Amino acid sequence: MDAPRQQATTVPGPRSGPVRLADVAEAAGVSRALASRVLNGDPAARAAAGTKARIVETAARLGYVPNVAAKSLRGNRTGLIGLVVHDLSSPIYLELMRGAREEAARHSYFLVLGDVDELLADEEAFRILISGRRVDGIVMQGGHGELDRRVGDIARALPTVVVNAPTDVEHEGATQVYPDEVAATRLLTEHLMGLGHRRIGLVSGPRQSMTNRLREEGIVTALAAAGLELREEDRVHGEWSADGGRAGVDQLVDRWGAGVDRPSALIAGNSLVGIGMLGALARHDLVIPRDLSVAAVHDTWINEHLAPSLTAVSLPLHEVGTVAVRTLLAGSHGGRHILTDPPPVLHARGSTGAAG
Amino acid sequence: MDAPRQQATTVPGPRSGPVRLADVAEAAGVSRALASRVLNGDPAARAAAGTKARIVETAARLGYVPNVAAKSLRGNRTGLIGLVVHDLSSPIYLELMRGAREEAARHSYFLVLGDVDELLADEEAFRILISGRRVDGIVMQGGHGELDRRVGDIARALPTVVVNAPTDVEHEGATQVYPDEVAATRLLTEHLMGLGHRRIGLVSGPRQSMTNRLREEGIVTALAAAGLELREEDRVHGEWSADGGRAGVDQLVDRWGAGVDRPSALIAGNSLVGIGMLGALARHDLVIPRDLSVAAVHDTWINEHLAPSLTAVSLPLHEVGTVAVRTLLAGSHGGRHILTDPPPVLHARGSTGAAG
DNA sequence: CTGAAAGCGCTTACAG
DNA sequence: CTGAAAGCGCTTACAG
């Protein structure tokens, strides 16, 4: 793990190893203090323009790169943000990660990856991440029951932003950032009603989860505006996964076989659920959208390539990531931010059609 | 960004802020040196068992967590590994990321996320990551032309492991870790031949990419063993993406329309390509597997939920991630590791059937 | 075996 | 405006 000095030919002095600030200062004939100030753009440093230029040029020539550990120790700031996620396998949250990473980069921050389950299993790692001044703040994906319960502890130790999965509790000190879930399913429902659907079902995640409740609210609101309702027998709750979607469809098909009328359209609580539903419906020989229209929350690249392609509403997850990091670095403590801009966007595709 | 002291009630001394080693030493009545040695499990520290226990217990009671920046500065080691990836949207590499993260955690390391395009666009960030002693080493995803060209520079500055995409060049100092690509497509081909297919086509990524060449090699080898060949008119090269798969199918269908005979089975160069192919074939009214069997390299959770479900060979990407990190931390410099254990595994599903 | 002291590389009050 | 000096929190030769 040795890092051979880079500029051996340029600086043939006795010292080996990476170029330090002291080396730059010496080569430029100034003090370390001045070199530090000029290189950091301290406006108070008003050295002769020539001196400034010489310092900058010397640093470049020597290939000086500041030692991050020293900066951290001195400045009490690591330049790192912890991104704590569960469910890395889901394509849904990658866009959020990407948004977070981009915004972090804009502020010269890097992201440190944490996995919820791992962190909960390894108390030592958890403590180092949270209390070891390992990172300057935490952006964590909400909606993981066990971790949600510890948000208060985390926020007490570090600036914390909870993204995406809203929770009931106003976690003391933690800021929440999430998209406009209600608007998303309202849009989806209006799209289906515009196609003539009057009876719309739902396959979603855990009934009591805040995310599900908000998504149901959007559907119920939109239906109510047209004098319609979301019937109890048309909804099914399970996991936020493709397996959950498949299980949901199996349940509904059982009900229909037992004499319950079929709705003409189904909303998938999220994109994974939607993928599972399409596969399961095909296996039950139901043709989409002829027999049933299907539309999902969340748009990923996959939707376009499914057969039929999957109608979906996209939430501004990239912005959620961006705003989360920006909020964190701005030093916000507490409160909820519901992102209403940009609004959810409907992507109408092959899986939705006119009501039969 | 203040970190309120955690144990204010336990240590009501004048000092506020996080508990330091010095606080532990003082409270335990020993020197900082001894406290450091005992807490770090230095075998040379043979203090009276009682003293040792007292130090450990005091540290726990005060909620002592070492300051990472100070450790890094002193020890010249950050406890961080840079994971540099392109194509975060692909479900394929998530398993690799997960393997890397797990192995890193096992060694008390964290992963810092880097994006290839971003790093190439921001020279400053690149330099800090590579030369700022920001991380102790780099695991980077190969196969990105521009970054591949800089591997030599990176490996000169830091221990470097290139994962997954093999390259032609033996990058000086960089270690390569990748799965047994040839065995994977050989397995896929044998599966298809076992179903009676004698003419097998391929839709893959860039023809000259090392990954494609190895995958082709597996097909050609397996076919040759049965006296068969991979015909020029049955192969198509493009992007490693669902769009690439769709474009590939469109091209093949054009050829078939122009009088070329159809093969009875197609291999998808990777799982994204396979997803794109299934969608495109459906749009051309080809029924899978009746008209054509399809099988892909890489297995992800999606395959099972497609309609038809997609036959695929899984590569041990989790192990690639694991081995990459292990190799890096073991201090290996250079060489190629082809992972032959565990071997690729075939997952036969609905998209492959007996040759018509 | 243990402690006092030096030092990792940086920044920032504090003097001048 | 600039420099000398202190100090961030830790570990490890070096003495004892």
XYZ file of C-alpha atoms (C1' of nucleotides) in Angstrom:
744
model
C 0.000 0.000 0.000
C 2.915 2.328 -0.637
C 2.321 5.336 -2.842
C 5.492 6.017 -4.781
C 6.185 9.712 -5.130
C 4.959 11.029 -8.408
C 7.404 13.724 -9.320
C 10.701 12.148 -8.440
C 12.412 13.716 -11.428
C 11.166 17.208 -10.683
C 12.025 17.279 -7.007
C 15.139 15.243 -6.503
C 15.463 16.336 -2.881
C 16.259 13.848 -0.152
C 12.620 13.446 0.856
C 10.583 10.822 -0.840
C 6.828 10.238 -0.602
C 4.027 12.515 -1.715
C 4.560 16.253 -2.108
C 3.455 18.183 0.945
C 2.333 21.726 1.409
C 5.691 22.397 3.029
C 7.444 21.291 -0.142
C 5.414 23.693 -2.220
C 6.022 26.539 0.224
C 9.737 25.923 0.253
C 9.991 25.633 -3.520
C 8.002 28.845 -3.931
C 9.962 30.617 -1.225
C 7.008 31.432 1.023
C 5.661 30.208 4.358
C 3.366 27.237 4.659
C 0.711 29.577 5.968
C 0.708 31.746 2.889
C 0.831 28.766 0.579
C -2.163 27.308 2.363
C -4.101 30.527 2.141
C -3.426 31.131 -1.515
C -4.103 27.543 -2.516
C -7.374 27.605 -0.633
C -8.393 30.880 -2.201
C -8.520 32.737 1.091
C -9.615 36.249 0.066
C -7.644 37.735 2.944
C -4.426 36.557 1.337
C -3.492 39.486 -0.817
C 0.040 38.578 -1.702
C 1.585 40.235 -4.713
C -0.093 38.827 -7.782
C 3.231 37.426 -8.878
C 3.709 35.568 -5.611
C 0.259 34.081 -5.801
C 0.829 32.917 -9.335
C 4.171 31.450 -8.360
C 2.627 29.462 -5.530
C -0.140 28.073 -7.708
C 2.260 27.269 -10.490
C 4.710 25.595 -8.114
C 1.960 23.452 -6.639
C 0.913 22.373 -10.109
C 4.488 21.701 -11.175
C 5.194 19.557 -8.140
C 1.875 17.759 -8.520
C 0.764 18.776 -5.065
C -2.438 17.179 -3.821
C -3.483 18.014 -0.264
C -3.526 15.198 2.250
C -7.163 14.636 3.007
C -6.588 13.097 6.415
C -4.646 16.110 7.606
C -7.298 18.471 6.324
C -9.977 16.426 8.047
C -8.178 16.298 11.339
C -7.510 19.984 11.307
C -10.794 21.147 9.810
C -13.050 18.641 11.528
C -14.715 17.853 8.250
C -14.223 14.748 6.177
C -15.577 15.654 2.763
C -17.571 12.431 2.918
C -21.292 11.753 3.112
C -22.628 8.381 4.163
C -25.278 6.987 1.837
C -27.122 4.281 3.704
C -29.406 2.161 1.577
C -31.242 -1.076 1.697
C -32.303 -2.886 -1.394
C -29.383 -2.151 -3.637
C -30.847 -4.559 -6.153
C -33.701 -2.271 -6.981
C -33.285 -0.174 -10.116
C -35.626 2.356 -8.584
C -33.172 3.893 -6.224
C -30.200 4.001 -8.513
C -31.439 7.252 -9.958
C -31.607 8.635 -6.458
C -28.058 7.481 -5.760
C -26.923 9.075 -8.951
C -28.540 12.376 -8.091
C -26.963 12.310 -4.660
C -23.549 11.511 -6.081
C -23.716 14.301 -8.601
C -24.690 16.898 -6.057
C -22.016 15.648 -3.694
C -19.415 15.954 -6.441
C -20.551 19.503 -7.095
C -19.536 20.311 -3.525
C -16.325 18.275 -3.762
C -17.807 15.582 -1.565
C -17.593 11.846 -2.025
C -20.204 9.295 -1.039
C -19.477 6.385 1.292
C -21.717 3.411 0.762
C -23.468 1.785 3.679
C -25.869 -1.113 3.676
C -28.637 -1.060 6.222
C -28.664 -4.745 7.077
C -24.928 -4.901 7.360
C -24.787 -1.846 9.565
C -27.455 -3.216 11.830
C -25.610 -6.525 12.055
C -22.246 -4.943 12.799
C -22.612 -2.546 15.683
C -18.932 -1.677 15.525
C -19.148 -0.527 11.902
C -22.309 1.352 12.734
C -20.600 3.259 15.513
C -17.580 4.087 13.428
C -19.718 5.398 10.615
C -21.983 7.400 12.865
C -19.676 8.523 15.634
C -16.159 8.146 14.282
C -16.280 11.409 12.368
C -16.016 9.102 9.411
C -18.495 11.176 7.446
C -19.916 14.675 7.769
C -23.503 13.574 7.455
C -25.828 10.757 6.503
C -28.356 10.401 3.736
C -30.402 7.347 4.484
C -33.173 5.574 2.684
C -36.205 5.410 4.927
C -38.804 2.695 5.089
C -36.664 0.072 6.770
C -38.484 -0.511 10.014
C -35.542 -1.299 12.213
C -33.323 1.488 10.976
C -36.187 3.952 11.079
C -36.348 3.345 14.803
C -32.759 4.452 15.180
C -33.012 7.615 13.130
C -33.249 9.677 16.282
C -29.934 8.313 17.544
C -28.274 8.886 14.213
C -29.572 12.408 13.865
C -28.324 13.204 17.344
C -24.796 12.241 16.310
C -24.746 13.588 12.778
C -26.680 15.767 10.357
C -29.150 13.326 8.814
C -31.507 13.365 5.880
C -34.043 10.598 5.347
C -34.962 10.179 1.719
C -37.824 8.840 -0.190
C -39.759 6.774 2.287
C -41.778 9.107 4.415
C -42.388 8.070 7.978
C -45.019 8.926 10.490
C -42.660 10.154 13.103
C -41.069 13.522 12.798
C -37.644 12.254 13.721
C -36.064 14.740 15.980
C -33.343 16.506 14.067
C -33.587 14.484 10.872
C -34.741 16.138 7.693
C -37.050 14.255 5.370
C -37.055 14.601 1.596
C -39.506 12.789 -0.594
C -41.395 13.122 -3.862
C -45.048 13.935 -4.251
C -46.434 10.414 -3.926
C -50.052 11.519 -3.909
C -49.709 13.466 -7.131
C -48.074 10.469 -8.800
C -50.889 7.996 -8.290
C -53.455 10.694 -8.926
C -51.891 11.184 -12.343
C -51.886 7.449 -13.000
C -55.513 7.158 -12.005
C -56.549 10.088 -14.168
C -54.758 8.532 -17.114
C -56.716 5.318 -16.643
C -60.000 7.127 -16.178
C -59.248 9.069 -19.351
C -59.115 5.703 -21.128
C -62.577 4.895 -19.827
C -61.656 2.789 -16.819
C -64.144 3.123 -13.986
C -63.004 0.299 -11.798
C -59.363 0.297 -10.893
C -57.512 -2.093 -8.600
C -54.223 -1.864 -6.747
C -51.357 -4.234 -5.979
C -49.064 -2.523 -3.532
C -46.620 -2.819 -0.652
C -47.393 -3.138 3.053
C -50.734 -1.544 3.716
C -49.652 0.471 6.729
C -46.444 1.787 5.224
C -46.558 5.514 4.775
C -45.575 5.178 1.132
C -48.504 2.895 0.412
C -50.900 5.118 2.276
C -49.878 8.166 0.269
C -50.111 6.248 -2.997
C -53.551 4.949 -2.092
C -54.578 8.442 -1.167
C -53.759 9.643 -4.684
C -55.891 6.908 -6.218
C -58.791 7.407 -3.851
C -58.744 11.160 -4.366
C -58.743 10.919 -8.136
C -61.481 8.288 -8.157
C -63.578 10.258 -5.718
C -63.433 13.305 -7.968
C -65.240 11.174 -10.557
C -67.648 9.718 -8.029
C -65.794 6.406 -7.951
C -64.072 4.421 -5.256
C -61.235 2.008 -4.687
C -62.984 -1.152 -3.599
C -61.689 -3.327 -0.841
C -61.865 -6.449 -2.991
C -59.741 -4.831 -5.699
C -56.723 -4.199 -3.564
C -53.960 -6.432 -2.389
C -50.921 -5.699 -0.233
C -47.624 -7.480 0.068
C -43.979 -6.856 -0.615
C -42.481 -4.036 -2.642
C -40.936 -6.514 -5.072
C -41.557 -8.476 -8.239
C -42.379 -11.469 -6.081
C -44.895 -9.309 -4.283
C -46.444 -8.338 -7.613
C -46.715 -11.940 -8.662
C -48.256 -12.967 -5.361
C -50.696 -10.074 -5.590
C -51.885 -11.106 -9.029
C -52.256 -14.715 -7.895
C -54.464 -13.550 -5.046
C -56.613 -11.398 -7.288
C -56.999 -14.173 -9.843
C -58.164 -16.461 -7.029
C -60.800 -13.913 -6.046
C -61.965 -13.530 -9.624
C -62.224 -17.274 -9.950
C -64.367 -17.230 -6.832
C -66.881 -14.933 -8.445
C -65.587 -11.445 -7.787
C -65.836 -9.167 -10.834
C -62.604 -8.116 -12.405
C -61.596 -4.466 -12.470
C -60.560 -3.260 -15.920
C -57.259 -1.812 -14.767
C -54.655 -2.391 -12.082
C -52.143 -0.009 -10.593
C -48.821 -1.404 -9.433
C -47.541 0.142 -6.217
C -44.088 0.333 -7.697
C -42.115 -0.680 -10.723
C -40.841 -3.964 -9.293
C -44.368 -4.949 -8.373
C -45.419 -4.013 -11.899
C -42.812 -6.260 -13.490
C -43.925 -9.144 -11.318
C -47.548 -8.469 -12.235
C -46.941 -8.490 -15.967
C -45.182 -11.829 -15.745
C -47.880 -13.338 -13.548
C -50.758 -12.042 -15.654
C -49.179 -13.580 -18.753
C -48.919 -16.870 -16.927
C -52.636 -16.666 -16.154
C -53.243 -16.137 -19.885
C -54.560 -12.658 -19.404
C -53.638 -10.441 -22.324
C -52.522 -6.923 -21.522
C -54.052 -4.438 -22.229
C -56.920 -6.283 -23.885
C -58.128 -8.020 -20.735
C -56.685 -5.620 -18.238
C -54.651 -2.418 -18.260
C -51.641 -2.146 -15.972
C -49.775 0.967 -14.879
C -47.033 1.387 -12.310
C -45.431 3.920 -10.024
C -41.769 4.610 -10.935
C -40.255 4.601 -14.352
C -37.050 2.733 -15.114
C -35.343 1.823 -18.365
C -36.806 -1.670 -18.097
C -40.409 -0.552 -18.544
C -39.836 0.382 -22.129
C -38.430 -3.024 -22.992
C -41.075 -5.223 -21.441
C -43.704 -6.831 -23.650
C -46.041 -5.105 -23.455
C -44.110 -2.030 -22.451
C -45.222 -0.791 -19.064
C -47.064 2.484 -18.556
C -45.665 4.286 -15.557
C -45.448 7.568 -13.756
C -41.935 8.769 -13.040
C -41.084 10.457 -9.797
C -38.209 12.927 -9.649
C -35.876 10.584 -7.806
C -32.799 12.208 -9.235
C -33.909 15.470 -7.673
C -34.692 13.747 -4.398
C -31.068 12.664 -4.281
C -29.846 16.075 -5.289
C -31.994 17.933 -2.815
C -31.135 15.519 -0.016
C -27.436 16.215 -0.351
C -27.934 19.931 -0.842
C -30.135 20.114 2.231
C -27.635 18.140 4.241
C -24.727 20.361 3.268
C -26.786 23.473 3.890
C -27.017 22.342 7.490
C -30.755 21.895 7.719
C -31.944 20.139 10.842
C -35.403 18.677 10.745
C -38.517 19.274 8.738
C -40.080 17.633 5.702
C -39.525 18.574 2.130
C -42.026 17.232 -0.353
C -40.675 17.798 -3.820
C -43.430 19.120 -6.020
C -41.134 20.413 -8.709
C -40.505 18.790 -11.121
C -43.896 17.111 -10.915
C -44.481 13.413 -11.651
C -44.639 12.642 -15.379
C -46.824 10.058 -17.050
C -45.274 7.724 -19.617
C -48.136 6.070 -21.454
C -47.091 2.785 -23.045
C -48.492 -0.466 -24.312
C -49.780 -1.867 -21.035
C -52.666 0.578 -20.809
C -55.481 0.790 -23.328
C -59.124 1.751 -23.650
C -61.477 0.031 -21.243
C -63.126 -2.910 -22.992
C -22.246 20.142 11.204
C -21.562 20.060 14.913
C -21.470 16.683 16.586
C -22.880 17.086 20.083
C -21.006 14.976 22.619
C -22.794 11.785 23.326
C -22.010 11.097 26.917
C -22.435 14.509 28.463
C -23.995 13.037 31.582
C -21.254 10.501 32.081
C -18.314 12.847 31.671
C -19.307 16.221 33.044
C -15.763 17.583 32.715
C -15.108 21.018 31.280
C -14.316 19.623 27.828
C -17.140 19.196 25.412
C -17.048 17.465 22.036
C -16.401 13.836 21.268
C -14.527 11.615 23.705
C -10.862 11.280 22.816
C -8.339 8.632 23.559
C -6.814 11.027 26.065
C -10.122 11.146 27.941
C -10.232 7.379 28.167
C -6.619 7.184 29.314
C -7.181 9.790 31.979
C -10.370 8.223 33.249
C -8.688 4.813 33.369
C -5.581 6.220 34.972
C -3.118 5.091 32.310
C -1.114 6.750 29.560
C -2.504 7.408 26.125
C 0.094 5.045 24.750
C -1.097 2.132 26.811
C -4.726 2.899 26.135
C -4.001 2.971 22.437
C -2.143 -0.327 22.570
C -4.769 -2.150 24.561
C -7.667 -0.814 22.546
C -5.930 -1.819 19.336
C -5.202 -5.277 20.657
C -1.434 -4.851 20.437
C -0.111 -8.223 21.649
C 2.978 -6.517 23.050
C 0.780 -4.721 25.567
C 0.789 -7.108 28.490
C -0.671 -4.883 31.147
C -2.177 -6.552 34.173
C -5.384 -8.204 33.077
C -7.269 -5.920 35.413
C -5.797 -2.813 33.827
C -6.649 -4.008 30.363
C -10.204 -4.724 31.355
C -10.475 -1.324 32.997
C -9.304 0.436 29.862
C -11.727 -1.420 27.638
C -14.574 -0.904 30.034
C -13.795 2.786 30.422
C -13.734 3.257 26.668
C -17.110 1.560 26.391
C -18.559 3.549 29.265
C -17.447 6.864 27.795
C -18.627 5.841 24.336
C -15.186 6.293 22.884
C -14.956 6.021 19.105
C -11.556 6.704 17.565
C -11.205 9.711 15.325
C -10.710 8.293 11.873
C -8.921 11.326 10.480
C -6.288 11.195 13.191
C -5.767 7.497 12.654
C -5.449 8.048 8.926
C -2.987 10.870 9.268
C -0.862 8.942 11.683
C -1.200 5.526 10.107
C -1.165 6.605 6.484
C -4.166 4.480 5.789
C -7.718 5.650 5.283
C -9.840 2.543 5.743
C -11.508 3.467 2.462
C -11.543 1.774 -0.928
C -12.638 3.623 -4.035
C -15.157 1.735 -6.140
C -15.158 3.282 -9.578
C -17.980 2.179 -11.816
C -19.714 3.178 -14.981
C -23.182 2.117 -15.770
C -24.734 2.270 -12.340
C -28.097 1.649 -13.934
C -27.256 -1.913 -14.796
C -28.561 -4.562 -12.421
C -25.679 -6.754 -13.509
C -23.012 -5.059 -11.485
C -24.966 -4.537 -8.335
C -24.112 -8.029 -7.222
C -20.475 -7.232 -7.762
C -20.814 -4.053 -5.728
C -22.490 -5.981 -2.991
C -19.745 -8.571 -2.893
C -17.116 -5.862 -2.746
C -18.936 -4.065 0.037
C -19.309 -7.183 2.119
C -15.671 -8.100 1.841
C -14.660 -4.530 2.603
C -16.821 -4.574 5.710
C -15.184 -7.796 6.804
C -11.910 -5.898 6.903
C -13.492 -2.836 8.512
C -13.232 -0.932 5.275
C -15.826 1.299 3.705
C -16.388 1.856 0.009
C -16.288 5.275 -1.623
C -18.360 5.536 -4.745
C -16.871 7.005 -7.904
C -18.460 7.392 -11.289
C -16.229 7.006 -14.286
C -17.731 9.726 -16.434
C -17.822 12.178 -13.615
C -14.248 11.477 -12.643
C -13.068 11.889 -16.202
C -14.962 15.168 -16.458
C -13.623 16.550 -13.192
C -9.856 16.291 -13.179
C -9.688 17.853 -9.741
C -11.906 15.162 -8.192
C -9.936 12.538 -10.039
C -6.666 13.765 -8.597
C -8.017 13.984 -5.084
C -9.379 10.468 -5.253
C -6.249 9.003 -6.771
C -3.502 11.084 -5.232
C -5.014 12.723 -2.183
C -4.607 9.651 -0.023
C -8.384 9.753 -0.049
C -8.562 5.977 -0.352
C -6.141 3.119 0.165
C -6.839 1.506 -3.152
C -9.138 1.414 -6.145
C -11.434 -1.260 -7.481
C -12.527 -0.179 -10.894
C -14.858 -1.625 -13.442
C -12.969 -2.190 -16.673
C -14.322 -1.958 -20.170
C -14.635 1.801 -20.307
C -12.273 2.729 -23.107
C -11.150 6.093 -21.837
C -10.614 5.032 -18.253
C -8.900 1.836 -19.354
C -6.272 4.013 -20.961
C -5.525 5.629 -17.627
C -5.274 2.458 -15.586
C -1.506 2.630 -15.733
C -1.506 6.098 -14.151
C -3.918 5.031 -11.479
C -2.028 1.870 -10.627
C 1.148 3.890 -10.328
C -0.447 6.058 -7.665
C -2.501 3.444 -5.813
C -3.042 -0.293 -5.511
C -5.571 -1.002 -8.236
C -7.774 -3.903 -9.181
C -9.684 -3.949 -12.443
C -12.794 -6.065 -12.253
C -14.932 -7.899 -14.638
C -14.063 -6.499 -17.996
C -10.827 -8.077 -19.081
C -8.561 -5.988 -21.251
C -5.873 -6.840 -23.716
C -3.181 -4.878 -22.020
C -1.549 -6.190 -18.918
C -1.771 -2.904 -17.111
C 1.434 -2.369 -15.298
C 0.776 -2.836 -11.624
C -2.976 -3.330 -11.859
C -4.476 -6.656 -10.928
C -7.322 -8.022 -13.015
C -10.148 -10.137 -11.652
C -12.842 -11.555 -13.851
C -15.152 -14.535 -14.165
C -14.772 -17.410 -16.570
C -16.501 -15.869 -19.563
C -15.626 -18.689 -21.920
C -17.092 -21.344 -19.655
C -20.303 -19.320 -19.335
C -21.183 -19.172 -23.007
C -19.953 -22.717 -23.516
C -22.509 -23.812 -20.943
C -25.245 -21.798 -22.608
C -24.394 -23.277 -25.993
C -24.335 -26.819 -24.668
C -27.739 -26.259 -23.091
C -29.130 -25.169 -26.437
C -27.495 -28.020 -28.305
C -28.958 -30.381 -25.745
C -32.378 -29.083 -26.783
C -31.602 -29.981 -30.363
C -30.475 -26.593 -31.641
C -27.844 -26.857 -34.358
C -27.814 -23.283 -35.563
C -27.310 -20.679 -32.905
C -26.992 -16.920 -33.339
C -25.567 -14.174 -31.152
C -26.526 -10.609 -30.298
C -23.689 -9.093 -28.348
C -21.690 -5.999 -27.450
C -18.852 -4.383 -29.377
C -17.164 -7.023 -31.470
C -13.615 -6.122 -30.521
C -14.248 -5.820 -26.799
C -12.399 -8.449 -24.877
C -15.582 -9.493 -23.108
C -17.329 -10.157 -26.388
C -14.374 -12.055 -27.785
C -14.269 -14.366 -24.788
C -17.996 -14.946 -24.919
C -17.836 -15.702 -28.622
C -14.982 -18.041 -27.963
C -17.147 -20.093 -25.607
C -19.866 -20.425 -28.219
C -17.490 -21.245 -31.030
C -15.686 -23.846 -28.944
C -18.872 -25.594 -27.892
C -20.286 -25.575 -31.417
C -17.019 -26.821 -32.873
C -17.039 -29.785 -30.506
C -20.264 -30.820 -32.243
C -18.963 -30.051 -35.692
C -20.977 -26.837 -35.913
C -20.069 -23.198 -36.371
C -21.200 -19.730 -35.478
C -22.090 -18.238 -38.844
C -21.214 -14.698 -39.745
C -24.796 -13.923 -40.802
C -26.134 -15.068 -37.432
C -24.222 -12.587 -35.323
C -24.770 -8.949 -34.625
C -22.800 -6.542 -32.474
C -23.831 -3.310 -30.827
C -24.207 -1.876 -27.370
C -24.285 -3.787 -24.100
C -27.785 -2.554 -23.359
C -31.448 -3.297 -23.871
C -31.445 -0.801 -26.721
C -28.567 -2.736 -28.207
C -30.567 -5.950 -27.939
C -33.523 -4.395 -29.635
C -31.387 -2.980 -32.431
C -29.709 -6.362 -32.852
C -33.016 -8.154 -33.260
C -34.214 -5.537 -35.724
C -31.107 -6.139 -37.807
C -31.491 -9.892 -37.753
C -35.162 -9.684 -38.683
C -34.200 -7.523 -41.651
C -31.741 -10.165 -42.771
C -34.311 -12.902 -42.397
C -36.760 -10.855 -44.403
C -34.110 -10.584 -47.098
C -33.890 -14.326 -47.436
C -31.370 -15.417 -44.822
C -32.459 -18.549 -42.928
C -33.282 -18.091 -39.306
C -31.263 -19.806 -36.616
C -33.399 -21.678 -34.118
C -31.804 -20.079 -31.074
C -30.139 -16.803 -30.106
C -27.695 -16.061 -27.355
C -27.799 -12.624 -25.752
C -24.368 -11.211 -24.944
C -25.639 -10.032 -21.601
C -28.810 -9.757 -19.600
C -29.688 -6.220 -20.678
C -29.293 -7.223 -24.292
C -31.513 -10.222 -23.565
C -34.280 -8.075 -22.113
C -34.172 -5.822 -25.153
C -34.281 -8.854 -27.423
C -37.349 -10.381 -25.785
C -39.250 -7.127 -26.126
C -38.204 -6.667 -29.748
C -38.964 -10.262 -30.750
C -42.448 -9.917 -29.285
C -42.946 -6.777 -31.315
C -41.993 -8.715 -34.447
C -44.641 -11.295 -33.503
C -42.114 -14.009 -32.945
C -43.212 -16.331 -30.168
C -40.551 -17.471 -27.740
C -39.571 -20.302 -27.504
C -41.816 -21.662 -30.250
C -40.223 -19.711 -33.075
C -36.893 -19.095 -31.459
C -35.149 -19.914 -28.198
C -33.318 -17.147 -26.347
C -30.703 -17.450 -23.603
C -28.559 -14.783 -21.998
C -25.315 -14.260 -20.139
C -25.868 -12.973 -16.568
C -28.706 -13.805 -14.295
C -30.615 -11.131 -12.430
C -33.876 -11.196 -10.502
C -35.629 -9.739 -13.521
C -35.117 -12.795 -15.713
C -37.485 -14.850 -13.680
C -40.275 -12.326 -13.992
C -40.163 -11.716 -17.717
C -42.727 -13.389 -19.951
C -41.410 -15.761 -21.026
C -38.915 -16.029 -18.230
C -35.373 -15.768 -19.536
C -32.937 -18.654 -19.521
C -29.536 -17.430 -18.416
C -26.150 -18.447 -17.136
C -25.087 -16.761 -13.937
C -21.526 -15.657 -13.406
C -20.126 -15.438 -9.888
C -20.163 -11.655 -9.785
C -20.526 -11.580 -6.039
C -17.273 -13.481 -5.773
C -15.612 -11.220 -8.301
C -16.366 -8.318 -5.978
C -15.237 -10.258 -2.958
C -12.018 -11.450 -4.510
C -11.256 -8.021 -5.926
C -11.324 -6.429 -2.506
C -9.501 -9.294 -0.872
C -6.785 -9.168 -3.506
C -6.480 -5.431 -3.135
C -6.123 -5.567 0.631
C -3.660 -8.422 0.359
C -1.408 -6.039 -1.514
C -1.274 -7.855 -4.833
C 0.268 -5.889 -7.663
C -0.482 -7.081 -11.125
C -1.552 -10.325 -12.677
C -4.847 -11.766 -13.830
C -7.212 -13.831 -11.784
C -9.849 -15.729 -13.692
C -12.401 -17.024 -11.244
C -13.214 -20.606 -12.078
C -14.767 -21.403 -8.746
C -17.685 -21.231 -8.305
C -18.328 -22.089 -11.956
C -21.068 -20.481 -14.065
C -24.508 -21.966 -13.427
C -27.248 -22.495 -15.967
C -30.780 -21.400 -15.102
C -33.073 -22.991 -17.664
C -36.353 -21.110 -17.997
C -39.222 -20.542 -20.362
C -37.333 -18.788 -23.127
C -35.545 -21.916 -24.286
C -37.264 -24.978 -25.657
C -36.727 -27.892 -28.007
C -35.658 -27.000 -31.524
C -38.711 -27.020 -33.804
C 6.182 -3.875 30.166
C 4.918 1.120 30.090
C 5.306 6.266 29.524
C 6.984 10.806 27.514
C 7.633 12.707 23.363
C 7.739 13.261 18.563
C 5.382 13.707 14.501
C 1.773 12.558 10.589
C 0.188 17.376 7.197
C -2.575 20.731 7.529
C -5.003 25.529 8.978
C -5.790 29.486 11.735
C -5.864 32.533 15.580
C -2.214 35.443 17.074
C 1.576 38.656 16.634
C 4.161 41.593 14.031
C -0.539 41.498 4.550
C 2.433 37.586 6.133
C 4.949 34.294 9.256
C 5.923 31.458 13.563
C 3.663 28.545 16.341
C 0.136 25.857 18.226
C -2.727 22.130 17.848
C -6.377 18.767 15.591
C -6.147 13.072 17.822
C -3.746 9.498 17.201
C 0.389 5.758 17.203
C 4.997 4.190 17.683
C 9.906 4.234 17.923
C 12.641 5.305 21.861
C 14.001 5.337 26.665
C 13.541 3.690 31.036
